[in-house]
């Protein structure tokens, strides 16, 4: 096949990249691929330990998509075997072990989300059980012999656990070997990963060299900060945007993004030319542009990627309606309560809007609670409800409850 | 089957034992075996990394034989898979890896020597490739998950290598798991080993418990000191007696034993009652017995075990003849030299009795060299030899060369 010139490819591929190891080999590989008409094999491994995909994961997926769009082949490795160990990278304790069934179930859900970013053509999908289930024990010992204990314990995560006397199970030391052997098995040219994957990706190079292959290149993407602009995006911290979230919720979360990372999100999550992005940032700094307009454009661009332009505009419109009190967002929590007469505070605790009546009272007194669109002024108010009714309860700016009776 | 009472068995089995872990369980196991008529399964693992067996190895083999004589079953595990890694116990660097063919060849030679001590009935022999060649990768990771890095690095040998920056390959960390899993595979009741095997044997207990089995007991024998009475018997140090050595050489080496370990050798290498041994030692201390008589009895007892009583007596007789200059020992080195005329010193260097003429001259001047039974007085002597002749050259007390022309 005919590829675009290497220089053009590099311009696209280098966007947002943190590090390439080794630097000079990517160009050589692209040149060879250009000359021979043979696509590069771009590896990405995933351990579907949890099936929820958020924007943090799409940074690498989008890079895969760029390779695809340039004619290269994406090789997704679903680590059904590695997931049973759990990548110890960056962890301070051993992961819980998953059963093979859990992993396969997660993998299915994962792929549905993966293909929201990556095209379904030019993809190979492999489960690493394909080779590990058949790997003879003697090969395992041979591969393990390519690693040293010191090499493992020099890793910051293992080092910290070892010095803190937090147990490291020996099977965790097998993880880098397994990830590395994946590269041997699929003969990857490039492996993509977050910067926390550097150790594992370089071990893949080692094993490919050991097996007499041309070694892969590691291409590392930054870790995306969450909506708070402070720490790595993470579901457990709550600063995430999930790929499965409704368009209006997605729009809202991006529109509420912390100012300091708007530029970074543009770079990592859109294809808008970086010159334009720089200009916007300069305009904002000069007071010539409202930061919200930059966030609106970012949100429209990203929501469009997942739901199309029309849905993105609708999401923006709904955000404005919610602000005016004329709509409730899709992520309102639904709950059910028996029909009857309730003290307002009892009701709020009952639907788990607050942990205690004291907490609820303070928020009501601060004017932060609306029931049925009306501000609740009196904490002692009695609320009567008939079966079949629905009541919308709003706490603060954007926490909504749809209470069914 | 009907066993001897537990107390009698223990009396025999405790001879020379350094440690039993845990102490109380051996008696319980023997009691159960006595009641049910079911023999215990006594495991010994061997990695035939080198096929030469010496007395140091027989300390454990003799204990196996005692178990056999009491009706129990010996399970010899030939570590064809473990040998390819090499036991890191007590080592300060990784062992060279052997091929499977080398290991099988060594194993054959090893067994020939093993059966000089252990009976051929009541033995099961297993190669651990039986189970390791079929062990699925997922089971390997599960088993490795039962060990921690800290547990490994607390071992003195690994600890020393780690702190000295001597590389430890990860496959060496698999060794204790493998030895432990051997115990699971053959359902051992007791594992025998030298004291340096304590860590590995206890890991076997762990894995048996993990697999829901009644765990084995570790029975540890001391490390035998070599003929010099100073350090562990070892072929490379030269203080060893090999099982394949001729009767007269075996006799000679035992008869020349360092005084300080005669009692220990009686305990570990013979069945002579310990009371009798103690009495001999007391007699020697009191000047009532010549230490050589104790060594003679020891040598006769041991040589008899391998060659029979008649050969043992013949070996003793030959030792006396050699001392009187009337015989040459079986381990005389044979070599060939062209017929002709030689300067004495040239000849001595030529047959590799000495590294240089200077060394040879000093020994001749000290009266330490005999040629053809005559002391060589003149370093300048010229020696004429016809084809077909044989000349015996003696250096010092017991180094003999049979030189063929």
mmCIF file with all atom_site columns, C-alpha atoms in Angstrom, chain B residues 192-283:
data_model
loop_
_atom_site.group_PDB
_atom_site.id
_atom_site.type_symbol
_atom_site.label_atom_id
_atom_site.label_alt_id
_atom_site.label_comp_id
_atom_site.label_asym_id
_atom_site.label_entity_id
_atom_site.label_seq_id
_atom_site.pdbx_PDB_ins_code
_atom_site.Cartn_x
_atom_site.Cartn_y
_atom_site.Cartn_z
_atom_site.occupancy
_atom_site.B_iso_or_equiv
_atom_site.pdbx_formal_charge
_atom_site.auth_seq_id
_atom_site.auth_comp_id
_atom_site.auth_asym_id
_atom_site.auth_atom_id
_atom_site.pdbx_PDB_model_num
ATOM 1  C CA . UNK B 1 192 ? 15.269 -35.384 53.351 1.00 0.00 ? 192 UNK B CA 1
ATOM 2  C CA . UNK B 1 193 ? 17.997 -32.904 52.687 1.00 0.00 ? 193 UNK B CA 1
ATOM 3  C CA . UNK B 1 194 ? 21.149 -31.261 53.912 1.00 0.00 ? 194 UNK B CA 1
ATOM 4  C CA . UNK B 1 195 ? 20.754 -28.348 56.300 1.00 0.00 ? 195 UNK B CA 1
ATOM 5  C CA . UNK B 1 196 ? 21.212 -26.010 53.332 1.00 0.00 ? 196 UNK B CA 1
ATOM 6  C CA . UNK B 1 197 ? 17.874 -27.294 52.012 1.00 0.00 ? 197 UNK B CA 1
ATOM 7  C CA . UNK B 1 198 ? 15.760 -26.011 54.885 1.00 0.00 ? 198 UNK B CA 1
ATOM 8  C CA . UNK B 1 199 ? 14.246 -23.092 52.997 1.00 0.00 ? 199 UNK B CA 1
ATOM 9  C CA . UNK B 1 200 ? 13.260 -25.146 49.964 1.00 0.00 ? 200 UNK B CA 1
ATOM 10 C CA . UNK B 1 201 ? 11.860 -28.024 52.021 1.00 0.00 ? 201 UNK B CA 1
ATOM 11 C CA . UNK B 1 202 ? 9.713  -25.694 54.104 1.00 0.00 ? 202 UNK B CA 1
ATOM 12 C CA . UNK B 1 203 ? 8.335  -24.105 50.929 1.00 0.00 ? 203 UNK B CA 1
ATOM 13 C CA . UNK B 1 204 ? 7.236  -27.599 49.946 1.00 0.00 ? 204 UNK B CA 1
ATOM 14 C CA . UNK B 1 205 ? 5.228  -27.697 53.173 1.00 0.00 ? 205 UNK B CA 1
ATOM 15 C CA . UNK B 1 206 ? 3.648  -24.331 52.286 1.00 0.00 ? 206 UNK B CA 1
ATOM 16 C CA . UNK B 1 207 ? 2.586  -25.524 48.847 1.00 0.00 ? 207 UNK B CA 1
ATOM 17 C CA . UNK B 1 208 ? 1.201  -28.799 50.172 1.00 0.00 ? 208 UNK B CA 1
ATOM 18 C CA . UNK B 1 209 ? -0.898 -26.845 52.681 1.00 0.00 ? 209 UNK B CA 1
ATOM 19 C CA . UNK B 1 210 ? -1.984 -24.493 49.870 1.00 0.00 ? 210 UNK B CA 1
ATOM 20 C CA . UNK B 1 211 ? -3.113 -27.541 47.887 1.00 0.00 ? 211 UNK B CA 1
ATOM 21 C CA . UNK B 1 212 ? -5.028 -28.896 50.856 1.00 0.00 ? 212 UNK B CA 1
ATOM 22 C CA . UNK B 1 213 ? -2.656 -31.758 51.642 1.00 0.00 ? 213 UNK B CA 1
ATOM 23 C CA . UNK B 1 214 ? -1.148 -32.960 54.910 1.00 0.00 ? 214 UNK B CA 1
ATOM 24 C CA . UNK B 1 215 ? 2.238  -31.239 54.840 1.00 0.00 ? 215 UNK B CA 1
ATOM 25 C CA . UNK B 1 216 ? 5.558  -33.036 54.738 1.00 0.00 ? 216 UNK B CA 1
ATOM 26 C CA . UNK B 1 217 ? 8.159  -33.028 57.459 1.00 0.00 ? 217 UNK B CA 1
ATOM 27 C CA . UNK B 1 218 ? 11.664 -31.781 56.773 1.00 0.00 ? 218 UNK B CA 1
ATOM 28 C CA . UNK B 1 219 ? 14.419 -34.049 58.048 1.00 0.00 ? 219 UNK B CA 1
ATOM 29 C CA . UNK B 1 220 ? 17.820 -32.445 57.759 1.00 0.00 ? 220 UNK B CA 1
ATOM 30 C CA . UNK B 1 221 ? 21.203 -34.133 57.810 1.00 0.00 ? 221 UNK B CA 1
ATOM 31 C CA . UNK B 1 222 ? 24.491 -32.394 58.515 1.00 0.00 ? 222 UNK B CA 1
ATOM 32 C CA . UNK B 1 223 ? 26.950 -31.426 55.807 1.00 0.00 ? 223 UNK B CA 1
ATOM 33 C CA . UNK B 1 224 ? 29.836 -33.925 55.813 1.00 0.00 ? 224 UNK B CA 1
ATOM 34 C CA . UNK B 1 225 ? 33.326 -32.502 56.216 1.00 0.00 ? 225 UNK B CA 1
ATOM 35 C CA . UNK B 1 226 ? 35.920 -33.782 53.760 1.00 0.00 ? 226 UNK B CA 1
ATOM 36 C CA . UNK B 1 227 ? 38.972 -35.922 54.485 1.00 0.00 ? 227 UNK B CA 1
ATOM 37 C CA . UNK B 1 228 ? 40.869 -32.803 55.626 1.00 0.00 ? 228 UNK B CA 1
ATOM 38 C CA . UNK B 1 229 ? 38.393 -32.395 58.488 1.00 0.00 ? 229 UNK B CA 1
ATOM 39 C CA . UNK B 1 230 ? 38.127 -28.720 57.698 1.00 0.00 ? 230 UNK B CA 1
ATOM 40 C CA . UNK B 1 231 ? 35.565 -27.909 55.021 1.00 0.00 ? 231 UNK B CA 1
ATOM 41 C CA . UNK B 1 232 ? 32.565 -29.460 53.315 1.00 0.00 ? 232 UNK B CA 1
ATOM 42 C CA . UNK B 1 233 ? 33.493 -32.427 51.171 1.00 0.00 ? 233 UNK B CA 1
ATOM 43 C CA . UNK B 1 234 ? 33.818 -31.299 47.592 1.00 0.00 ? 234 UNK B CA 1
ATOM 44 C CA . UNK B 1 235 ? 35.308 -32.642 44.434 1.00 0.00 ? 235 UNK B CA 1
ATOM 45 C CA . UNK B 1 236 ? 36.775 -29.298 43.460 1.00 0.00 ? 236 UNK B CA 1
ATOM 46 C CA . UNK B 1 237 ? 38.617 -28.958 46.771 1.00 0.00 ? 237 UNK B CA 1
ATOM 47 C CA . UNK B 1 238 ? 39.938 -32.534 46.492 1.00 0.00 ? 238 UNK B CA 1
ATOM 48 C CA . UNK B 1 239 ? 38.953 -33.601 50.014 1.00 0.00 ? 239 UNK B CA 1
ATOM 49 C CA . UNK B 1 240 ? 36.421 -36.121 48.761 1.00 0.00 ? 240 UNK B CA 1
ATOM 50 C CA . UNK B 1 241 ? 35.943 -39.853 48.479 1.00 0.00 ? 241 UNK B CA 1
ATOM 51 C CA . UNK B 1 242 ? 33.982 -40.833 45.395 1.00 0.00 ? 242 UNK B CA 1
ATOM 52 C CA . UNK B 1 243 ? 31.649 -43.815 45.271 1.00 0.00 ? 243 UNK B CA 1
ATOM 53 C CA . UNK B 1 244 ? 33.274 -44.950 42.064 1.00 0.00 ? 244 UNK B CA 1
ATOM 54 C CA . UNK B 1 245 ? 36.798 -45.049 43.439 1.00 0.00 ? 245 UNK B CA 1
ATOM 55 C CA . UNK B 1 246 ? 38.555 -48.427 43.641 1.00 0.00 ? 246 UNK B CA 1
ATOM 56 C CA . UNK B 1 247 ? 38.502 -50.226 46.975 1.00 0.00 ? 247 UNK B CA 1
ATOM 57 C CA . UNK B 1 248 ? 42.164 -49.561 47.763 1.00 0.00 ? 248 UNK B CA 1
ATOM 58 C CA . UNK B 1 249 ? 41.873 -45.841 47.030 1.00 0.00 ? 249 UNK B CA 1
ATOM 59 C CA . UNK B 1 250 ? 38.721 -45.634 49.145 1.00 0.00 ? 250 UNK B CA 1
ATOM 60 C CA . UNK B 1 251 ? 40.463 -47.495 51.973 1.00 0.00 ? 251 UNK B CA 1
ATOM 61 C CA . UNK B 1 252 ? 43.502 -45.269 51.726 1.00 0.00 ? 252 UNK B CA 1
ATOM 62 C CA . UNK B 1 253 ? 41.546 -42.042 51.842 1.00 0.00 ? 253 UNK B CA 1
ATOM 63 C CA . UNK B 1 254 ? 39.560 -43.126 54.896 1.00 0.00 ? 254 UNK B CA 1
ATOM 64 C CA . UNK B 1 255 ? 42.666 -44.494 56.598 1.00 0.00 ? 255 UNK B CA 1
ATOM 65 C CA . UNK B 1 256 ? 44.333 -41.075 56.070 1.00 0.00 ? 256 UNK B CA 1
ATOM 66 C CA . UNK B 1 257 ? 41.339 -39.224 57.523 1.00 0.00 ? 257 UNK B CA 1
ATOM 67 C CA . UNK B 1 258 ? 41.889 -36.196 59.740 1.00 0.00 ? 258 UNK B CA 1
ATOM 68 C CA . UNK B 1 259 ? 41.632 -37.333 63.401 1.00 0.00 ? 259 UNK B CA 1
ATOM 69 C CA . UNK B 1 260 ? 39.049 -34.728 64.357 1.00 0.00 ? 260 UNK B CA 1
ATOM 70 C CA . UNK B 1 261 ? 36.258 -36.155 62.262 1.00 0.00 ? 261 UNK B CA 1
ATOM 71 C CA . UNK B 1 262 ? 36.651 -39.896 62.703 1.00 0.00 ? 262 UNK B CA 1
ATOM 72 C CA . UNK B 1 263 ? 33.792 -39.986 65.227 1.00 0.00 ? 263 UNK B CA 1
ATOM 73 C CA . UNK B 1 264 ? 31.536 -37.945 62.945 1.00 0.00 ? 264 UNK B CA 1
ATOM 74 C CA . UNK B 1 265 ? 32.205 -40.229 59.993 1.00 0.00 ? 265 UNK B CA 1
ATOM 75 C CA . UNK B 1 266 ? 31.366 -43.267 62.147 1.00 0.00 ? 266 UNK B CA 1
ATOM 76 C CA . UNK B 1 267 ? 28.065 -41.653 63.039 1.00 0.00 ? 267 UNK B CA 1
ATOM 77 C CA . UNK B 1 268 ? 27.114 -40.586 59.550 1.00 0.00 ? 268 UNK B CA 1
ATOM 78 C CA . UNK B 1 269 ? 28.641 -43.279 57.364 1.00 0.00 ? 269 UNK B CA 1
ATOM 79 C CA . UNK B 1 270 ? 28.304 -46.516 59.358 1.00 0.00 ? 270 UNK B CA 1
ATOM 80 C CA . UNK B 1 271 ? 25.731 -48.335 61.461 1.00 0.00 ? 271 UNK B CA 1
ATOM 81 C CA . UNK B 1 272 ? 28.197 -49.228 64.179 1.00 0.00 ? 272 UNK B CA 1
ATOM 82 C CA . UNK B 1 273 ? 26.404 -48.524 67.495 1.00 0.00 ? 273 UNK B CA 1
ATOM 83 C CA . UNK B 1 274 ? 27.227 -45.086 68.829 1.00 0.00 ? 274 UNK B CA 1
ATOM 84 C CA . UNK B 1 275 ? 28.095 -46.545 72.258 1.00 0.00 ? 275 UNK B CA 1
ATOM 85 C CA . UNK B 1 276 ? 30.901 -48.511 70.692 1.00 0.00 ? 276 UNK B CA 1
ATOM 86 C CA . UNK B 1 277 ? 32.097 -45.477 68.813 1.00 0.00 ? 277 UNK B CA 1
ATOM 87 C CA . UNK B 1 278 ? 32.140 -43.389 71.985 1.00 0.00 ? 278 UNK B CA 1
ATOM 88 C CA . UNK B 1 279 ? 34.136 -46.104 73.739 1.00 0.00 ? 279 UNK B CA 1
ATOM 89 C CA . UNK B 1 280 ? 36.754 -46.134 70.956 1.00 0.00 ? 280 UNK B CA 1
ATOM 90 C CA . UNK B 1 281 ? 37.111 -42.391 71.154 1.00 0.00 ? 281 UNK B CA 1
ATOM 91 C CA . UNK B 1 282 ? 37.525 -42.575 74.918 1.00 0.00 ? 282 UNK B CA 1
ATOM 92 C CA . UNK B 1 283 ? 40.171 -45.284 74.499 1.00 0.00 ? 283 UNK B CA 1
#
